[in-house]
PDB file of C-alpha atoms and ligand atoms in Angstrom:
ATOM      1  CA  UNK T   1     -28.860 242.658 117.995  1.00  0.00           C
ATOM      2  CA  UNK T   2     -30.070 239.478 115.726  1.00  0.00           C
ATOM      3  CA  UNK T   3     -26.739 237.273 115.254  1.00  0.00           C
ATOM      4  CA  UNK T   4     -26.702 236.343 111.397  1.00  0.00           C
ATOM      5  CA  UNK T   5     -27.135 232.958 110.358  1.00  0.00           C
ATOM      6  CA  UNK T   6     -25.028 231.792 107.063  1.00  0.00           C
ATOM      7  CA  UNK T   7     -27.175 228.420 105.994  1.00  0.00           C
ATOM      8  CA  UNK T   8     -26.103 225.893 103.521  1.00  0.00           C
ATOM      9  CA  UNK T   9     -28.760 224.135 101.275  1.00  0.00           C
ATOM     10  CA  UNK T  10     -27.130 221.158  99.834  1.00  0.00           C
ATOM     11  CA  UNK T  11     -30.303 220.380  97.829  1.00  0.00           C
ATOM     12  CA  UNK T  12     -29.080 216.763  96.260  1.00  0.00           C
ATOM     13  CA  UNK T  13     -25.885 217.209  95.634  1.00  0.00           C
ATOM     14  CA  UNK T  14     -22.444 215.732  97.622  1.00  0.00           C
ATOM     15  CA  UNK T  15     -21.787 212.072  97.920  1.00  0.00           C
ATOM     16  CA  UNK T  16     -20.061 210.764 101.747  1.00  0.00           C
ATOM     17  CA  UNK T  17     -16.172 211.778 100.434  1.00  0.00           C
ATOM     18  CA  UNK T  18     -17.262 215.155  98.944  1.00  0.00           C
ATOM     19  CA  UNK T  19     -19.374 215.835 102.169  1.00  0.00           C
ATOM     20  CA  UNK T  20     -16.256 214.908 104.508  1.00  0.00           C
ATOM     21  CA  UNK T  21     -14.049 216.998 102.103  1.00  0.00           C
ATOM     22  CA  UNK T  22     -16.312 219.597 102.560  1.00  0.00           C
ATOM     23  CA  UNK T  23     -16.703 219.833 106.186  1.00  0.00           C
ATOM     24  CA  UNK T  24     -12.918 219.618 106.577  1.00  0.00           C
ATOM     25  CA  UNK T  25     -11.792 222.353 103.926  1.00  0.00           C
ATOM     26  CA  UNK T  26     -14.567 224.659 105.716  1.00  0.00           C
ATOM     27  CA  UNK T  27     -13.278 223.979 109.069  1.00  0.00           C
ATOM     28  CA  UNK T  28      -9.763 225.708 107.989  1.00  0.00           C
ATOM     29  CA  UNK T  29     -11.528 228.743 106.205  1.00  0.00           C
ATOM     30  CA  UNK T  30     -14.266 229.417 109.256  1.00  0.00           C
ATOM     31  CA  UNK T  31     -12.563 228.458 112.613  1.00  0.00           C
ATOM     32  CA  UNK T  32     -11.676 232.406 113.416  1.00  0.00           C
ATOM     33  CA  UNK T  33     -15.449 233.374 113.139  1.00  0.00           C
ATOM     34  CA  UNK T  34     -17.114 233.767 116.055  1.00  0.00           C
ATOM     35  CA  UNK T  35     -20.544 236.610 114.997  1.00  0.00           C
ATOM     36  CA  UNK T  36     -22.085 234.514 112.597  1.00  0.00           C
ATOM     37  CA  UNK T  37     -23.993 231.041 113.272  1.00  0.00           C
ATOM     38  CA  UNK T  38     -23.335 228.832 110.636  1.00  0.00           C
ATOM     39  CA  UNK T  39     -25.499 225.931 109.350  1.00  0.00           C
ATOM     40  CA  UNK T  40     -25.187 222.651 106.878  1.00  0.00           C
ATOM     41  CA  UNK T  41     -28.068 221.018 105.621  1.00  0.00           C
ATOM     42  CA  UNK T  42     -26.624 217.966 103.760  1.00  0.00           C
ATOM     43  CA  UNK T  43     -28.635 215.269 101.988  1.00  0.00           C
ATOM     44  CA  UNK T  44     -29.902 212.656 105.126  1.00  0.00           C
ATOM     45  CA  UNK T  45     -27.086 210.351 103.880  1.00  0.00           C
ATOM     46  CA  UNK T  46     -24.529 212.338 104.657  1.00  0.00           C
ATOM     47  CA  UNK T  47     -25.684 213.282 107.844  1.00  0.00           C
ATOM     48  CA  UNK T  48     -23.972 211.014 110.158  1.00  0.00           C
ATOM     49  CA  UNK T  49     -20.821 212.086 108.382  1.00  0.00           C
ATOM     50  CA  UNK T  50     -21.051 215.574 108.226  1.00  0.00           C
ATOM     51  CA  UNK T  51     -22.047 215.190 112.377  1.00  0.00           C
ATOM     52  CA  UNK T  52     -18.984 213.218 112.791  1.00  0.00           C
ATOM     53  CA  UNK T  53     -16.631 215.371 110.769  1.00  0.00           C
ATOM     54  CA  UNK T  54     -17.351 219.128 112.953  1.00  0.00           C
ATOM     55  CA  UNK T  55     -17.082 216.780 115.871  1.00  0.00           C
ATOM     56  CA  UNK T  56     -13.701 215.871 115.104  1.00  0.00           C
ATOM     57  CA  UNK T  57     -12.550 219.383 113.695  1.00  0.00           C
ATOM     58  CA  UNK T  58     -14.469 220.656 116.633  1.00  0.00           C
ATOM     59  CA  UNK T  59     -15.909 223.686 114.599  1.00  0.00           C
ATOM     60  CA  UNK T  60     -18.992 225.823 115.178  1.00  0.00           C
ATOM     61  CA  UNK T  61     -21.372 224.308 112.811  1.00  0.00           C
ATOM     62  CA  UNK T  62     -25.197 223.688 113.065  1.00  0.00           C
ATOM     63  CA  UNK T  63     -26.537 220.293 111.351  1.00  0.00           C
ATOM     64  CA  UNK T  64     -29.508 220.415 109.773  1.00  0.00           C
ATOM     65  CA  UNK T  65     -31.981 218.051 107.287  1.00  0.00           C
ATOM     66  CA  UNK T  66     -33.628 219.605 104.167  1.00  0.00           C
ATOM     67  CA  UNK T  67     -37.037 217.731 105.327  1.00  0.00           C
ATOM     68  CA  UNK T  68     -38.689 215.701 107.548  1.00  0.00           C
ATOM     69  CA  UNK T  69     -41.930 213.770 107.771  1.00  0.00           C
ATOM     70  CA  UNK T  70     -44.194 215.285 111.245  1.00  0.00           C
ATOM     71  CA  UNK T  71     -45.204 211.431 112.362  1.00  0.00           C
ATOM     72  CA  UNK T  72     -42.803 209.956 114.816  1.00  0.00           C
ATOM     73  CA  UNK T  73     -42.689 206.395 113.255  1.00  0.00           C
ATOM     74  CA  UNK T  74     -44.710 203.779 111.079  1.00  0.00           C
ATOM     75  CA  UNK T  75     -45.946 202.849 107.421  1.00  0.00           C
ATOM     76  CA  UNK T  76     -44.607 205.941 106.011  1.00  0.00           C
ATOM     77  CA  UNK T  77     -42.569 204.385 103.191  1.00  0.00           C
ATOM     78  CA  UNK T  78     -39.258 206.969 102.106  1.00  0.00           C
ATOM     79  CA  UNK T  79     -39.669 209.275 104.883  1.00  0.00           C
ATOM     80  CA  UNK T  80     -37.904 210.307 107.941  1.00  0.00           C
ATOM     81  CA  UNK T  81     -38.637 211.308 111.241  1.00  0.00           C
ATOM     82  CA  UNK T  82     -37.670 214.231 113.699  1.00  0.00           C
ATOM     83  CA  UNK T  83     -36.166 211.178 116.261  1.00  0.00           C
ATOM     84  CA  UNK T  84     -34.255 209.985 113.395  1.00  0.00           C
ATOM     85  CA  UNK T  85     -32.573 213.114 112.489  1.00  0.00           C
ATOM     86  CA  UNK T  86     -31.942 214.115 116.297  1.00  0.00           C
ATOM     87  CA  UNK T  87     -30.231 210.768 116.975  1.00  0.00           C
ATOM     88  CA  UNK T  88     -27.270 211.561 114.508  1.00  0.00           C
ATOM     89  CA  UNK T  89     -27.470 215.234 116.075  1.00  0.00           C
ATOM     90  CA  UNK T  90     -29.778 217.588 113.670  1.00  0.00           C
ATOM     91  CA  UNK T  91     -30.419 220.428 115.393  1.00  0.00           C
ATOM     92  CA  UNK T  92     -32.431 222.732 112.323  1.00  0.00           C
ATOM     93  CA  UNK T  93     -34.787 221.341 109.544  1.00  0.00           C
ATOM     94  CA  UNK T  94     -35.493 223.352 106.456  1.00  0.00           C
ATOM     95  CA  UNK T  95     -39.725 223.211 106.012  1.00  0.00           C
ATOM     96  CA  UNK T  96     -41.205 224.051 103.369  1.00  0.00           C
ATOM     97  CA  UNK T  97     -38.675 225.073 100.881  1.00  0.00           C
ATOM     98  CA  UNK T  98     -39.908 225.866  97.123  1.00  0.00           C
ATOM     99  CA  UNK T  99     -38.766 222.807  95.849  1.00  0.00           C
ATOM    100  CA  UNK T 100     -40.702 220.409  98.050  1.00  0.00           C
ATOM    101  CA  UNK T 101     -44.362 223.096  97.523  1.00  0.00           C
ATOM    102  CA  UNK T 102     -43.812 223.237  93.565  1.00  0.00           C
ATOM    103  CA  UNK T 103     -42.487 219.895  92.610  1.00  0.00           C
ATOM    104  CA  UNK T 104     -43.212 217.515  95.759  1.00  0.00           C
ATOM    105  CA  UNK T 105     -47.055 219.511  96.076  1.00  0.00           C
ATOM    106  CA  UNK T 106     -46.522 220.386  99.559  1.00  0.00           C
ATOM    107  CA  UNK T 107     -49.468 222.525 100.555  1.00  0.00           C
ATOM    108  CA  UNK T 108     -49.285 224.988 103.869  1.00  0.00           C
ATOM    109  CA  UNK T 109     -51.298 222.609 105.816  1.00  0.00           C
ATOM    110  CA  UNK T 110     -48.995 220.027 105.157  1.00  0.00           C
ATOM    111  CA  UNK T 111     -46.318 222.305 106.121  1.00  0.00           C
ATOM    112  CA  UNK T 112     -47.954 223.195 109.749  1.00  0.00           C
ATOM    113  CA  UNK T 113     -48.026 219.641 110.789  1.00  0.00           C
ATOM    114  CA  UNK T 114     -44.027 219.220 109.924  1.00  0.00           C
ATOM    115  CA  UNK T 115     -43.462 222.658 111.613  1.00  0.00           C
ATOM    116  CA  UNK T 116     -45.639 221.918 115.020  1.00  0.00           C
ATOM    117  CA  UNK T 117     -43.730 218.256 114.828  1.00  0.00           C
ATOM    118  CA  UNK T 118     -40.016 219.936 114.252  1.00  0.00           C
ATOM    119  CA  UNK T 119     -41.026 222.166 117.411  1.00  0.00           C
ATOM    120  CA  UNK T 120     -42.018 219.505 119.194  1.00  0.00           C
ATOM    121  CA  UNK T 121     -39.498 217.949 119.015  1.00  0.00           C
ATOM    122  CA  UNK T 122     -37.491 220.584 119.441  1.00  0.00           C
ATOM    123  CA  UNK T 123     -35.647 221.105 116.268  1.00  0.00           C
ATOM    124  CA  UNK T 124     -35.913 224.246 115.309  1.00  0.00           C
ATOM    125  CA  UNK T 125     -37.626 224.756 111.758  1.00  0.00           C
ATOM    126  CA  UNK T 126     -36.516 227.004 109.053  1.00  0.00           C
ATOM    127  CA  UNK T 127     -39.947 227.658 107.843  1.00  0.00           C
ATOM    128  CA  UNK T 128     -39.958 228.902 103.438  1.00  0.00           C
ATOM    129  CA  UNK T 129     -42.167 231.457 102.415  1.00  0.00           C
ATOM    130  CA  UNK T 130     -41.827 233.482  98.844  1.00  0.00           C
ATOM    131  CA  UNK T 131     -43.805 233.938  96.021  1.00  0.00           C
ATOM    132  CA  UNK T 132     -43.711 232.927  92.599  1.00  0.00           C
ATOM    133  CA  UNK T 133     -42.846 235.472  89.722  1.00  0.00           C
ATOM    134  CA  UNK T 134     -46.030 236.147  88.283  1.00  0.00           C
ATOM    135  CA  UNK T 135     -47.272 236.581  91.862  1.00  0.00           C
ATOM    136  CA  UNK T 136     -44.795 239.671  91.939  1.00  0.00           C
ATOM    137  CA  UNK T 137     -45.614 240.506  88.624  1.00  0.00           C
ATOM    138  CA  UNK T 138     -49.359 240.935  89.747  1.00  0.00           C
ATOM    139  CA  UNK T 139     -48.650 242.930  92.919  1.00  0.00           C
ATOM    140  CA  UNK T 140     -49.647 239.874  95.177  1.00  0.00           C
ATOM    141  CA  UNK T 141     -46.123 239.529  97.260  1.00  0.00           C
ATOM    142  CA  UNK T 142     -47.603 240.281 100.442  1.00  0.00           C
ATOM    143  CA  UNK T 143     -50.918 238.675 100.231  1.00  0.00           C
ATOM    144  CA  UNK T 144     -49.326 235.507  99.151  1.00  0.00           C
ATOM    145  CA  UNK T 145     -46.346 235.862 102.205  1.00  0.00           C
ATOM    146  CA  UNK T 146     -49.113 236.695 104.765  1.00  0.00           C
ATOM    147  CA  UNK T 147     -51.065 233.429 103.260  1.00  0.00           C
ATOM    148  CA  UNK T 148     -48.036 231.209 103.727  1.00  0.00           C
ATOM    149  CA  UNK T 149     -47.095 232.533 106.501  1.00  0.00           C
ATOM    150  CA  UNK T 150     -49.995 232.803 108.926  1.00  0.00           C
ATOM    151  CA  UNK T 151     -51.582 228.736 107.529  1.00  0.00           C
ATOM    152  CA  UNK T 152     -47.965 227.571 108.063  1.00  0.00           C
ATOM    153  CA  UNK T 153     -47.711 228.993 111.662  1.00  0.00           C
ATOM    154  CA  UNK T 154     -51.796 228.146 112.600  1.00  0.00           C
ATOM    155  CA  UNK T 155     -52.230 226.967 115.969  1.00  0.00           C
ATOM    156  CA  UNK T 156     -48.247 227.395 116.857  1.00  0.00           C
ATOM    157  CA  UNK T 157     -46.889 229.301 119.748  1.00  0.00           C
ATOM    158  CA  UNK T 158     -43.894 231.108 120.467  1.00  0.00           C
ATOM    159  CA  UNK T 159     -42.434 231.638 123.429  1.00  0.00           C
ATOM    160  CA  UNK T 160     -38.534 231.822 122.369  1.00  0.00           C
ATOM    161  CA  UNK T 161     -37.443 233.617 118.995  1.00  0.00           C
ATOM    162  CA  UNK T 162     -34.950 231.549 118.339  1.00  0.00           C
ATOM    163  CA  UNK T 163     -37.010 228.306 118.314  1.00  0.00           C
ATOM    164  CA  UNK T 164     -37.665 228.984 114.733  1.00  0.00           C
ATOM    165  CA  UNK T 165     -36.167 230.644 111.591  1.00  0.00           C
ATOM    166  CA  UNK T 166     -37.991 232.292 108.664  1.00  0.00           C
ATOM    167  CA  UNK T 167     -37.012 231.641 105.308  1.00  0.00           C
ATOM    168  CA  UNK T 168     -37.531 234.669 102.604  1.00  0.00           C
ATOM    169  CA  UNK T 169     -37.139 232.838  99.209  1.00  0.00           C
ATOM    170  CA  UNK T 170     -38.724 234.695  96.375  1.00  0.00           C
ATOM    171  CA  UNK T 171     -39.138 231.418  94.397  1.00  0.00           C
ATOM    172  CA  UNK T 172     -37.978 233.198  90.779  1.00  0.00           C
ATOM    173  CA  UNK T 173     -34.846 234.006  92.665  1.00  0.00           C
ATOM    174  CA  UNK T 174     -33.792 230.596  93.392  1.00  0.00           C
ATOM    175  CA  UNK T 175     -31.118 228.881  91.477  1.00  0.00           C
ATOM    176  CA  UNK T 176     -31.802 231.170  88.519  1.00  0.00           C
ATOM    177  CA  UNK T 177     -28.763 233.711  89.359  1.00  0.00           C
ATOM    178  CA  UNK T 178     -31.373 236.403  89.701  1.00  0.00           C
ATOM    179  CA  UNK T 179     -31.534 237.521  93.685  1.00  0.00           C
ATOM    180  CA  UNK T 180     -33.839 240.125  94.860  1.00  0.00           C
ATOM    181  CA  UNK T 181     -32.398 243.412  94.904  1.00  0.00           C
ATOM    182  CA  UNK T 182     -31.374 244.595  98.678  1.00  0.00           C
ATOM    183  CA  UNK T 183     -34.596 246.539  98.741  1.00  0.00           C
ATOM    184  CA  UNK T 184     -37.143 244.308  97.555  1.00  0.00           C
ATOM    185  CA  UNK T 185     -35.581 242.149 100.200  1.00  0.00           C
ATOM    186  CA  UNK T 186     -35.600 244.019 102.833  1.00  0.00           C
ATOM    187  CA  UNK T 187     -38.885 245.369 101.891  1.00  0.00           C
ATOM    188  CA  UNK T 188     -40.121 241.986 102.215  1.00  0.00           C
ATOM    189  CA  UNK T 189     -38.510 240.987 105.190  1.00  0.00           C
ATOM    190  CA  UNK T 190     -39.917 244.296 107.259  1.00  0.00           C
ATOM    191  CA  UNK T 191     -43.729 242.820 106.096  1.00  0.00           C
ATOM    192  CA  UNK T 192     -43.076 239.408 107.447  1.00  0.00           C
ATOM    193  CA  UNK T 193     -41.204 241.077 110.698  1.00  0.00           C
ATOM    194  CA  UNK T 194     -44.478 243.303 110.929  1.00  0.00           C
ATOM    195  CA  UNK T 195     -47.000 239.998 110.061  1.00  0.00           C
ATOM    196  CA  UNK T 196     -45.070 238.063 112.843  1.00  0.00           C
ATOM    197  CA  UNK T 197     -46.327 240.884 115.315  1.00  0.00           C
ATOM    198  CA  UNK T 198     -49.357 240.153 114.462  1.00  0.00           C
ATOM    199  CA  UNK T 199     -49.273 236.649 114.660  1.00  0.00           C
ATOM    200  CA  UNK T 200     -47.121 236.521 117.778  1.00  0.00           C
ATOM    201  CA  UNK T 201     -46.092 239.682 119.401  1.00  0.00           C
ATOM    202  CA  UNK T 202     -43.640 242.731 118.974  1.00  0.00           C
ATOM    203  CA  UNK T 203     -41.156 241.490 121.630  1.00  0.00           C
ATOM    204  CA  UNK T 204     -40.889 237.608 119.285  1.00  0.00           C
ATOM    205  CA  UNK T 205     -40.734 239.947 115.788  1.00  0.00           C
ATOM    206  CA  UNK T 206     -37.821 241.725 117.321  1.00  0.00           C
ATOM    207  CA  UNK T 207     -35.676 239.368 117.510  1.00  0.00           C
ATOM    208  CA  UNK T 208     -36.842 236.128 114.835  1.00  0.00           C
ATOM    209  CA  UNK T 209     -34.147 235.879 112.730  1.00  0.00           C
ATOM    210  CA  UNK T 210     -35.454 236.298 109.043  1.00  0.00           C
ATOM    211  CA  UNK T 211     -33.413 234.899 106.526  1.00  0.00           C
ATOM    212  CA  UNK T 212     -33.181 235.889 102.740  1.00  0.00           C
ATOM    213  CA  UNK T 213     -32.691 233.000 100.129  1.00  0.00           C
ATOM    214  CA  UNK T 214     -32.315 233.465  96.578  1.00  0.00           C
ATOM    215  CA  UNK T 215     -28.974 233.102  94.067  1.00  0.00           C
ATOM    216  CA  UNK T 216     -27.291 235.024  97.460  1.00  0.00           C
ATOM    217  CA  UNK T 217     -23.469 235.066  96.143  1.00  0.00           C
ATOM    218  CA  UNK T 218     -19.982 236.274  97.364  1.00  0.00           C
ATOM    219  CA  UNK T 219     -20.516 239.459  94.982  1.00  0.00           C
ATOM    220  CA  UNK T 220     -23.877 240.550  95.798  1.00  0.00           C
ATOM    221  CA  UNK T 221     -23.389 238.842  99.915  1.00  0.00           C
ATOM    222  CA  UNK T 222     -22.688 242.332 101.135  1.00  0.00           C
ATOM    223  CA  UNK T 223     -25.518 244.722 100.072  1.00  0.00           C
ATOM    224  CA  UNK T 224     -28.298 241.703 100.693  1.00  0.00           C
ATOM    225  CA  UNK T 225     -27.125 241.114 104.578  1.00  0.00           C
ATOM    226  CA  UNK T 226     -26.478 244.803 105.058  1.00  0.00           C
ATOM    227  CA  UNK T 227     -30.470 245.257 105.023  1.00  0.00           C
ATOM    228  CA  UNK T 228     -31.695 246.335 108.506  1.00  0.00           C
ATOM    229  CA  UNK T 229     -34.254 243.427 108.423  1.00  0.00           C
ATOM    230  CA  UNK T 230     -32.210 240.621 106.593  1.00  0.00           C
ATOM    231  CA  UNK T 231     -30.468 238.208 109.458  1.00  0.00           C
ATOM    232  CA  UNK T 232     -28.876 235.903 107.539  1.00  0.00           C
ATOM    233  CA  UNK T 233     -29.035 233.758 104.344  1.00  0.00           C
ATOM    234  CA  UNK T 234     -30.054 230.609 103.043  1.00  0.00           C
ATOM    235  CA  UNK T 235     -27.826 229.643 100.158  1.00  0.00           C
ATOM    236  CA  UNK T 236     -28.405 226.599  97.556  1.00  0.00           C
ATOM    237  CA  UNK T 237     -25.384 226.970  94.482  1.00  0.00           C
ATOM    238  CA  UNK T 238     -22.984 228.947  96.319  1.00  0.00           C
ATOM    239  CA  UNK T 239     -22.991 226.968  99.251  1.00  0.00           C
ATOM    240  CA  UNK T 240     -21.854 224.164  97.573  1.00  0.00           C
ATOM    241  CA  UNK T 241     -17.937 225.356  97.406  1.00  0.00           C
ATOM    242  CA  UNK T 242     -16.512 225.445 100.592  1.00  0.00           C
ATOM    243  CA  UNK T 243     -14.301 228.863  99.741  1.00  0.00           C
ATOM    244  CA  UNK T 244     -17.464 230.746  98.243  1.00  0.00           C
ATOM    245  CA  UNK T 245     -19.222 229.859 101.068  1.00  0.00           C
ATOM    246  CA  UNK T 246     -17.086 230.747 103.852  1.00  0.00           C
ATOM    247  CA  UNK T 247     -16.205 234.147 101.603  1.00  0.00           C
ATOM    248  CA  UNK T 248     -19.834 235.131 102.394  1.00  0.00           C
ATOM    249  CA  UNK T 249     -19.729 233.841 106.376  1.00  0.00           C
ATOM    250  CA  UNK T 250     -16.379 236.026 106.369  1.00  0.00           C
ATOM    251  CA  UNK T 251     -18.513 238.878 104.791  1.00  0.00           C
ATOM    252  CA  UNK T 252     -21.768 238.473 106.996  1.00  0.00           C
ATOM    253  CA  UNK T 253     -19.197 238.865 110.004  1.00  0.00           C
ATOM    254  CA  UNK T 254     -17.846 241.995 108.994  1.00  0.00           C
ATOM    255  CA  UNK T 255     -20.791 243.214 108.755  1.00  0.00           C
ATOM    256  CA  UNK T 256     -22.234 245.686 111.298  1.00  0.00           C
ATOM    257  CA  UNK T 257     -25.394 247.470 110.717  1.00  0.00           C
TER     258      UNK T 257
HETATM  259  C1  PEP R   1     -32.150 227.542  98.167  1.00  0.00           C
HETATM  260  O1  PEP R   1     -31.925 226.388  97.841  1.00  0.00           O
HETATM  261  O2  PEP R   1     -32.846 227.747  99.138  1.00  0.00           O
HETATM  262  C2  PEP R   1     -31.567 228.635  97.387  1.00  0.00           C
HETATM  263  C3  PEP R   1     -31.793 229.858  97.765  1.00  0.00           C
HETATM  264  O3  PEP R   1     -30.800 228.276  96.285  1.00  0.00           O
HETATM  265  P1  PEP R   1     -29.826 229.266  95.461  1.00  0.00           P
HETATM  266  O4  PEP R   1     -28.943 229.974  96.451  1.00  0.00           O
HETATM  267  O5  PEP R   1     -29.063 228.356  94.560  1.00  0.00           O
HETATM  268  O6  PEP R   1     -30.688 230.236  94.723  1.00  0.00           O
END
């Protein structure tokens, strides 16, 4: 049984105030829920806030950075490191999300090295794969998942499933209000549980979480996470609003497959 994981994608958005507001109006909407993990990944600036604020409302919420840089310190002008974000208490880091490949130019490689630091380290990375829409378009979903997939994870092994998450985020899905219908998700999902086999073992594929990210909503929450292979969700717009959000940890709990 793979315990869901409801993950919030702040992208840049939420000043200090609107993070603290945030943390506390969540606190009173989630504290009941016991099934679900549940994950923040706030803008580094509002880190040490957000930490602060589930330690005080002492609720059940994972911290976690949209990036990080794989070095451990030096010249590295605007980034961060995986010591920096453990010492105001990340615990999960978002790699290589569709934002940072397409407009940052974040190639797989690239991607390994933060991956094989966050493990390291021992924050556990939520590693994006998805394809583009002319990718689907021309048939090439699983060619260009296995590609991502098997570069971003070269040379990395697994001994513990839950050391890492996998991201499914069909980039024409994201932020355009257009998910991926419940099959084409779980479709994909079931190839990357199958290609993590492959690249690790059956016992590992059994139980990696793999979550699905793309314009995921209260109204279409239900059908997504009901997908055999679908363990969660990585949300961007509608994790922004502390009641739509918990409305779809409150649906991912009542779920039972
Ligand atoms: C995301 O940021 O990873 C995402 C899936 O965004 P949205 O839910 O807004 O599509």
């Amino acid at each position: 049984m793979r315990k869901k994981l409801i993950a919030g994608n702040w992208k840049m958005h939420k000043e200090l105030n609107e993070a603290y507001n945030f943390i506390k109006s969540l606190s009173k909407e989630i504290n009941e829920i016991k099934n679900v993990d549940v994950a923040v990944f706030p803008p580094f600036i509002d880190l040490q806030i957000v930490h602060d604020t589930i330690l005080e409302n002492k609720i059940a919420i994972s911290l976690g950075a949209q990036n990080m840089y794989y070095e451990l310190k030096g010249a590295f002008t605007g980034e961060i490191s995986p010591k920096m974000l453990k010492s105001v208490g990340v615990e999960m880091v978002i790699i290589g999300h569709s934002e940072r490949r397409n407009i940052f130019n974040e190639t797989n490689d690239f991607i390994n090295k933060k991956v094989k630091s966050a493990l390291e380290n021992e924050i556990v990375p939520v590693l994006c794969i998805g394809e583009k829409l002319e990718q689907r378009e021309n048939e090439e979903t699983e060619s260009i998942l296995a590609e991502q997939l098997t570069n971003c994870l070269q040379d990395i092994s697994c001994s513990n499933p839950n050391q890492i998450f996998i991201a499914y985020e069909p980039v024409w899905a994201i932020g355009t209000g257009v998910n991926a219908t419940p099959q084409q998700a779980q479709d994909a999902h079931l190839f990357i549980r199958k290609l993590i086999s492959d690249i690790w073992n059956h016992d590992i594929a059994k139980e990696i979480r793999i979550l699905y990210g793309g314009s995921v909503k209260p109204s279409n929450a239900k059908e997504l996470l009901s997908q055999l292979d679908v363990d969660g969700a990585l949300i961007g717009g509608a994790s922004l609003d502390a009641k739509s959000f918990s409305e779809i940890i409150n649906i991912a709990a009542n779920i039972t497959k």
